[in-house]
Structure formats: C-alpha cells, structure tokens
Amino acid sequence: RMTLQRFRVAALQMVSAPEVDANLRRAEALIAEAAAAGAQLVALPEYFCLLGRQDGDKVAVREADGSGPIQQFLAEAALRHGLWLIGGTLPLWCDAPDKVRNSCLVFDDQGQRRARYDKIHLFGFDNGSERFDEARSIQPGTQPVTLDSPFGRIGLSVCYDLRFPELYRGLAAEGAQLLLVPSAFTHTTGQAHWEVLLRARAVENLCWVVASAQGGWHANGRRTWGHSLCVNPWGEVVAQQATDAGVVLADLDMDALLRWRSQLPALGHRLL
C-alpha cells in the first residue's frame, strides 16, 4: 500500500484497574471515540488490559501467543472500527512459569496481526519510598521491531525503552518514520524525564513520536504520570493530555517529515 501523506492518530490514555474485563470495556469506549473522531491509527498504553495489585497478577492472565480474550479483543476492535490498532502491551506466555513477555501487538484494519514486539529493557527503580523491579516478573525481549504500514515505517518500543537511545537509532536506521512508545511511567520519573526524553527521540531521529500512557491514581495505589502526547520530528509537542483517561488526537504530515529531513540531513551525517 502507498504511504498516506497525512493521517490522524490517537494516543489513548487510561487509568487501568486490576480487572481485565473492566479495562477492555474502557479501552473499547476510547477506541470508539477515537474512530468517531477520524483516527486511522490508534495506540493503547502499556498494560492497558491490567494494572494488577501485585506482580503475579499479570502472570495469572498471560495468554499464549495468538490466542486469548485480550488478543481477540484487539483483533475484533481493529476490524470493527476499521483502523490500525497498537495494542499497548499485554502479558504473553514465556518459558518461565512465573514470568511473562510484556508484548506490544499491532493489528491492521482487517483485524490481522502485523507485528509483535517484546519489551527489551526492564524497569528498575528504588528511591526508598517507591520500588520497581520488572525483571522479577517479566522476561525481556531481544529483537527490535519495525514494520511497514500505510502510515510509513513504524518502530515499536515500550516505556523504559525510552531511556536507551541506541534502540531508537537502530529503528531509524531500519527506516522508521514513526516511533510508538506505549507506557506506564511512574509519576516520579515521568515528571522529571518523560517529555524531554520523547522530544529527544523525535529530534535525534527526525521521526514522529506517539506516546500513549497510563495517567492517574490506580486501584493498586500506584500513580502514573500520563501526559500522553504526539511530538513532531522538529521536537514540538503537537498534542497532549495531562491526566485521566482520554483521547489525544494529532494529524501527522509525512511530507513535513521529509522536508525536515531534507533541510537537516543529520541521519546521513552519522559517523559512529
């Protein structure tokens, strides 16, 4: 298919709960709202389907690759609304009995799966009052993923990946023009680093960046930063929502991307 020169994206912001069914209902309502607003590419946040009370909760609902109610929901929603759907992340089976793969799945407007990316970098943080150690319950992925779409070449990433610019440099080298970053940034780290990191990834790779996030107080006591946003290749935030569930819409112009890359051919000036 030809790349669309201009198209509408929606970054969906959620405040996911510990119950999968309730989260899928909320996600469906947001997808429907985005579709009604003309979105052709819709991105859910990390853990859109479950933010559990403890690490083991996601292991309990993990699905085999290619089958399960969460994957079925994503395929059917993409087909029903006739749009490309980035399934945030969901827990998929891995060979460790007490762990999951934190996987981002992409479905096209026919409900067909086009890509799977397993989060490579696992978050660890301990400031004395907050402690996170994703390696306890997640098995890391190993392969960066790009895919062709009507919206240009897409590079996939998840949340903590954002701190590792070499991943995005590799995606850009593979031809990525649009970088997706479904996330569940903590309030503490998000307040300090979220926007500056996203803008940096856009600027240094001359890519559009769409980051859909969890944003608010969750039933498990966790507080996520939100601020789902879209950034243009010049580093300007073109759409954003601070907190709570919502639909962040932006019109992406691929001609503008080519123009910026022509004016500042930094990707061709790489020496290292």
Short mmCIF file of C-alpha atoms in Angstrom, two decimals:
data_model
loop_
_atom_site.label_atom_id
_atom_site.label_comp_id
_atom_site.label_asym_id
_atom_site.label_seq_id
_atom_site.Cartn_x
_atom_site.Cartn_y
_atom_site.Cartn_z
CA ARG A 1 0.00 0.00 0.00
CA MET A 2 1.04 3.56 -0.60
CA THR A 3 2.06 5.60 2.41
CA LEU A 4 -0.56 8.15 3.37
CA GLN A 5 0.80 11.67 3.24
CA ARG A 6 -1.43 12.85 6.06
CA PHE A 7 -3.38 10.85 8.61
CA ARG A 8 -4.89 11.12 12.08
CA VAL A 9 -3.52 9.24 15.08
CA ALA A 10 -4.95 8.82 18.55
CA ALA A 11 -2.90 8.14 21.67
CA LEU A 12 -5.30 6.66 24.22
CA GLN A 13 -4.68 7.46 27.86
CA MET A 14 -6.06 5.11 30.51
CA VAL A 15 -6.07 4.57 34.27
CA SER A 16 -6.21 0.79 34.17
CA ALA A 17 -7.59 -1.28 37.02
CA PRO A 18 -6.86 -4.81 38.33
CA GLU A 19 -9.80 -6.35 36.37
CA VAL A 20 -9.22 -7.28 32.73
CA ASP A 21 -12.89 -7.15 31.67
CA ALA A 22 -13.39 -3.65 33.04
CA ASN A 23 -10.24 -2.43 31.29
CA LEU A 24 -11.33 -3.93 27.95
CA ARG A 25 -14.68 -2.13 28.23
CA ARG A 26 -12.92 1.17 28.91
CA ALA A 27 -10.49 0.56 26.06
CA GLU A 28 -13.37 -0.18 23.66
CA ALA A 29 -15.08 3.10 24.59
CA LEU A 30 -11.89 5.06 23.95
CA ILE A 31 -11.20 3.27 20.65
CA ALA A 32 -14.76 4.05 19.53
CA GLU A 33 -14.30 7.71 20.49
CA ALA A 34 -11.03 7.87 18.53
CA ALA A 35 -12.65 6.21 15.50
CA ALA A 36 -15.55 8.65 15.59
CA ALA A 37 -13.01 11.50 15.57
CA GLY A 38 -11.44 10.12 12.38
CA ALA A 39 -8.37 8.37 13.81
CA GLN A 40 -6.83 5.83 11.41
CA LEU A 41 -4.08 4.67 13.78
CA VAL A 42 -4.92 4.21 17.47
CA ALA A 43 -2.44 3.38 20.23
CA LEU A 44 -3.31 1.95 23.66
CA PRO A 45 -0.94 2.36 26.64
CA GLU A 46 1.30 -0.22 28.30
CA TYR A 47 -0.68 -2.65 30.49
CA PHE A 48 -3.96 -1.26 29.11
CA CYS A 49 -5.57 -4.59 29.99
CA LEU A 50 -4.32 -4.90 33.58
CA LEU A 51 -2.53 -2.92 36.24
CA GLY A 52 -2.64 -5.56 38.95
CA ARG A 53 -2.30 -5.34 42.70
CA GLN A 54 0.93 -7.36 42.59
CA ASP A 55 3.42 -8.66 40.03
CA GLY A 56 1.87 -12.11 39.89
CA ASP A 57 -1.46 -10.80 38.65
CA LYS A 58 -0.22 -10.45 35.08
CA VAL A 59 1.18 -13.99 35.14
CA ALA A 60 -2.30 -15.24 36.05
CA VAL A 61 -3.85 -13.70 32.91
CA ARG A 62 -1.00 -14.28 30.45
CA GLU A 63 -2.04 -15.61 27.08
CA ALA A 64 -0.48 -17.99 24.58
CA ASP A 65 0.82 -16.22 21.51
CA GLY A 66 -2.02 -15.93 19.00
CA SER A 67 -4.98 -16.85 21.22
CA GLY A 68 -6.81 -15.48 24.23
CA PRO A 69 -9.51 -12.95 25.11
CA ILE A 70 -7.21 -9.90 25.17
CA GLN A 71 -5.73 -10.65 21.74
CA GLN A 72 -9.20 -11.44 20.40
CA PHE A 73 -10.45 -8.11 21.73
CA LEU A 74 -7.68 -6.22 19.90
CA ALA A 75 -8.24 -8.02 16.58
CA GLU A 76 -12.00 -7.53 16.72
CA ALA A 77 -11.78 -3.87 17.75
CA ALA A 78 -9.39 -3.09 14.87
CA LEU A 79 -11.70 -4.80 12.38
CA ARG A 80 -14.92 -3.37 13.81
CA HIS A 81 -13.67 0.21 13.72
CA GLY A 82 -11.63 -0.18 10.52
CA LEU A 83 -8.37 1.17 11.92
CA TRP A 84 -4.84 0.10 12.77
CA LEU A 85 -4.58 -0.65 16.48
CA ILE A 86 -1.42 -0.68 18.58
CA GLY A 87 -2.31 -2.96 21.48
CA GLY A 88 -0.30 -1.15 24.13
CA THR A 89 1.13 -4.16 25.91
CA LEU A 90 -0.35 -7.37 27.25
CA PRO A 91 1.19 -10.33 29.09
CA LEU A 92 2.09 -13.22 26.81
CA TRP A 93 3.34 -16.68 27.76
CA CYS A 94 7.06 -17.33 28.11
CA ASP A 95 9.07 -20.38 29.17
CA ALA A 96 9.45 -19.22 32.78
CA PRO A 97 6.43 -20.30 34.87
CA ASP A 98 6.36 -17.13 36.99
CA LYS A 99 7.05 -14.56 34.26
CA VAL A 100 5.54 -13.06 31.11
CA ARG A 101 6.65 -11.33 27.95
CA ASN A 102 5.44 -7.72 28.01
CA SER A 103 4.30 -7.64 24.40
CA CYS A 104 3.09 -4.92 22.04
CA LEU A 105 0.90 -6.26 19.23
CA VAL A 106 -0.10 -4.38 16.07
CA PHE A 107 -3.35 -5.18 14.21
CA ASP A 108 -4.36 -3.75 10.85
CA ASP A 109 -7.80 -2.52 9.79
CA GLN A 110 -8.76 -6.06 8.73
CA GLY A 111 -8.07 -7.39 12.23
CA GLN A 112 -4.89 -9.15 11.08
CA ARG A 113 -1.84 -9.11 13.32
CA ARG A 114 1.09 -7.36 11.65
CA ALA A 115 3.76 -7.28 14.37
CA ARG A 116 4.78 -8.32 17.87
CA TYR A 117 7.43 -6.55 19.93
CA ASP A 118 8.52 -7.81 23.35
CA LYS A 119 9.80 -5.07 25.67
CA ILE A 120 13.59 -5.32 25.77
CA HIS A 121 14.60 -3.03 28.65
CA LEU A 122 13.12 -3.83 32.08
CA PHE A 123 12.47 -1.03 34.55
CA GLY A 124 14.23 -0.97 37.90
CA PHE A 125 13.89 1.91 40.36
CA ASP A 126 14.27 2.34 44.11
CA ASN A 127 14.24 5.75 45.77
CA GLY A 128 13.46 4.46 49.25
CA SER A 129 9.71 5.04 49.06
CA GLU A 130 8.99 3.52 45.63
CA ARG A 131 10.48 0.28 44.35
CA PHE A 132 10.07 -1.37 40.95
CA ASP A 133 11.85 -4.44 39.58
CA GLU A 134 10.27 -5.64 36.35
CA ALA A 135 12.84 -8.41 35.94
CA ARG A 136 11.10 -10.32 38.74
CA SER A 137 8.00 -10.94 36.62
CA ILE A 138 8.97 -10.15 33.01
CA GLN A 139 11.24 -11.99 30.60
CA PRO A 140 12.90 -9.43 28.31
CA GLY A 141 12.61 -9.46 24.56
CA THR A 142 15.72 -9.43 22.40
CA GLN A 143 14.66 -8.17 18.95
CA PRO A 144 13.89 -4.61 17.85
CA VAL A 145 10.87 -4.47 15.53
CA THR A 146 9.90 -2.22 12.65
CA LEU A 147 7.00 -2.73 10.25
CA ASP A 148 5.64 -1.21 7.08
CA SER A 149 2.18 0.33 7.21
CA PRO A 150 0.03 2.85 5.34
CA PHE A 151 1.48 5.38 7.81
CA GLY A 152 5.08 4.84 6.80
CA ARG A 153 7.57 2.61 8.56
CA ILE A 154 6.78 2.19 12.26
CA GLY A 155 9.29 1.47 15.03
CA LEU A 156 7.99 -0.20 18.19
CA SER A 157 9.15 0.39 21.77
CA VAL A 158 7.71 0.33 25.29
CA CYS A 159 8.07 2.69 28.26
CA TYR A 160 11.52 2.18 29.86
CA ASP A 161 12.99 1.55 26.39
CA LEU A 162 12.76 5.34 26.05
CA ARG A 163 15.96 5.76 28.09
CA PHE A 164 18.06 3.79 25.60
CA PRO A 165 18.67 5.96 22.53
CA GLU A 166 20.60 3.23 20.73
CA LEU A 167 17.36 1.26 20.32
CA TYR A 168 15.72 4.19 18.51
CA ARG A 169 18.83 4.89 16.46
CA GLY A 170 18.58 1.31 15.26
CA LEU A 171 14.89 1.71 14.44
CA ALA A 172 15.65 4.87 12.45
CA ALA A 173 18.44 3.04 10.62
CA GLU A 174 15.80 0.46 9.66
CA GLY A 175 13.78 3.27 8.09
CA ALA A 176 11.38 4.14 10.90
CA GLN A 177 9.48 7.39 10.41
CA LEU A 178 7.01 6.96 13.27
CA LEU A 179 8.05 5.78 16.75
CA LEU A 180 5.45 4.37 19.13
CA VAL A 181 6.01 4.37 22.90
CA PRO A 182 3.10 2.84 24.89
CA SER A 183 3.98 3.49 28.53
CA ALA A 184 3.10 3.39 32.21
CA PHE A 185 5.69 5.86 33.51
CA THR A 186 5.65 6.42 37.25
CA HIS A 187 4.66 9.90 38.39
CA THR A 188 8.12 10.41 39.94
CA THR A 189 10.20 9.60 36.87
CA GLY A 190 7.65 10.92 34.41
CA GLN A 191 7.54 14.35 35.99
CA ALA A 192 11.32 14.57 35.66
CA HIS A 193 12.08 12.93 32.34
CA TRP A 194 9.05 11.90 30.20
CA GLU A 195 8.69 14.85 27.87
CA VAL A 196 12.37 15.64 27.44
CA LEU A 197 13.15 12.01 26.51
CA LEU A 198 10.30 11.78 24.00
CA ARG A 199 11.25 15.07 22.37
CA ALA A 200 14.89 13.99 22.22
CA ARG A 201 13.99 10.71 20.48
CA ALA A 202 11.95 12.68 17.93
CA VAL A 203 14.66 15.27 17.30
CA GLU A 204 17.67 12.99 17.06
CA ASN A 205 15.91 10.55 14.69
CA LEU A 206 13.78 13.11 12.82
CA CYS A 207 10.71 10.95 13.47
CA TRP A 208 7.16 11.46 14.58
CA VAL A 209 6.66 10.08 18.10
CA VAL A 210 3.33 8.93 19.54
CA ALA A 211 3.33 8.01 23.24
CA SER A 212 0.18 6.63 24.86
CA ALA A 213 0.37 6.41 28.65
CA GLN A 214 -1.30 5.41 31.88
CA GLY A 215 -2.24 8.59 33.71
CA GLY A 216 -3.61 8.79 37.22
CA TRP A 217 -4.13 7.02 40.54
CA HIS A 218 -4.67 3.27 40.22
CA ALA A 219 -6.52 0.85 42.49
CA ASN A 220 -3.20 -0.74 43.45
CA GLY A 221 -2.00 2.57 44.94
CA ARG A 222 0.32 3.32 42.05
CA ARG A 223 0.35 6.77 40.44
CA THR A 224 1.29 7.07 36.78
CA TRP A 225 2.38 10.25 35.03
CA GLY A 226 0.13 10.31 31.97
CA HIS A 227 0.83 13.20 29.58
CA SER A 228 0.13 11.06 26.51
CA LEU A 229 1.44 13.07 23.60
CA CYS A 230 2.47 13.38 19.97
CA VAL A 231 5.77 15.03 19.01
CA ASN A 232 6.76 16.14 15.52
CA PRO A 233 10.22 15.47 14.02
CA TRP A 234 11.28 19.01 14.95
CA GLY A 235 10.67 18.21 18.62
CA GLU A 236 7.45 20.17 19.09
CA VAL A 237 4.64 18.68 21.17
CA VAL A 238 1.58 18.95 18.93
CA ALA A 239 -0.99 17.28 21.23
CA GLN A 240 -1.07 16.24 24.87
CA GLN A 241 -3.36 15.36 27.79
CA ALA A 242 -2.04 15.60 31.34
CA THR A 243 -4.05 13.12 33.40
CA ASP A 244 -7.10 10.81 33.43
CA ALA A 245 -8.49 8.71 30.60
CA GLY A 246 -8.86 10.37 27.22
CA VAL A 247 -8.13 10.51 23.50
CA VAL A 248 -5.17 12.58 22.30
CA LEU A 249 -5.56 13.34 18.58
CA ALA A 250 -2.99 14.62 16.13
CA ASP A 251 -2.72 14.90 12.34
CA LEU A 252 0.65 13.59 11.17
CA ASP A 253 2.13 15.02 7.99
CA MET A 254 4.72 12.78 6.30
CA ASP A 255 5.59 15.44 3.72
CA ALA A 256 6.67 17.65 6.62
CA LEU A 257 8.87 14.82 7.92
CA LEU A 258 10.60 14.55 4.54
CA ARG A 259 11.02 18.32 4.44
CA TRP A 260 12.68 18.42 7.88
CA ARG A 261 14.94 15.50 6.92
CA SER A 262 15.90 17.32 3.72
CA GLN A 263 16.65 20.60 5.49
CA LEU A 264 18.66 18.89 8.25
CA PRO A 265 20.08 15.63 6.86
CA ALA A 266 21.54 14.59 10.22
CA LEU A 267 20.66 10.91 9.72
CA GLY A 268 23.01 10.89 6.74
CA HIS A 269 25.78 12.64 8.70
CA ARG A 270 26.23 9.80 11.22
CA LEU A 271 29.84 8.69 11.61
CA LEU A 272 29.76 6.47 14.72
#
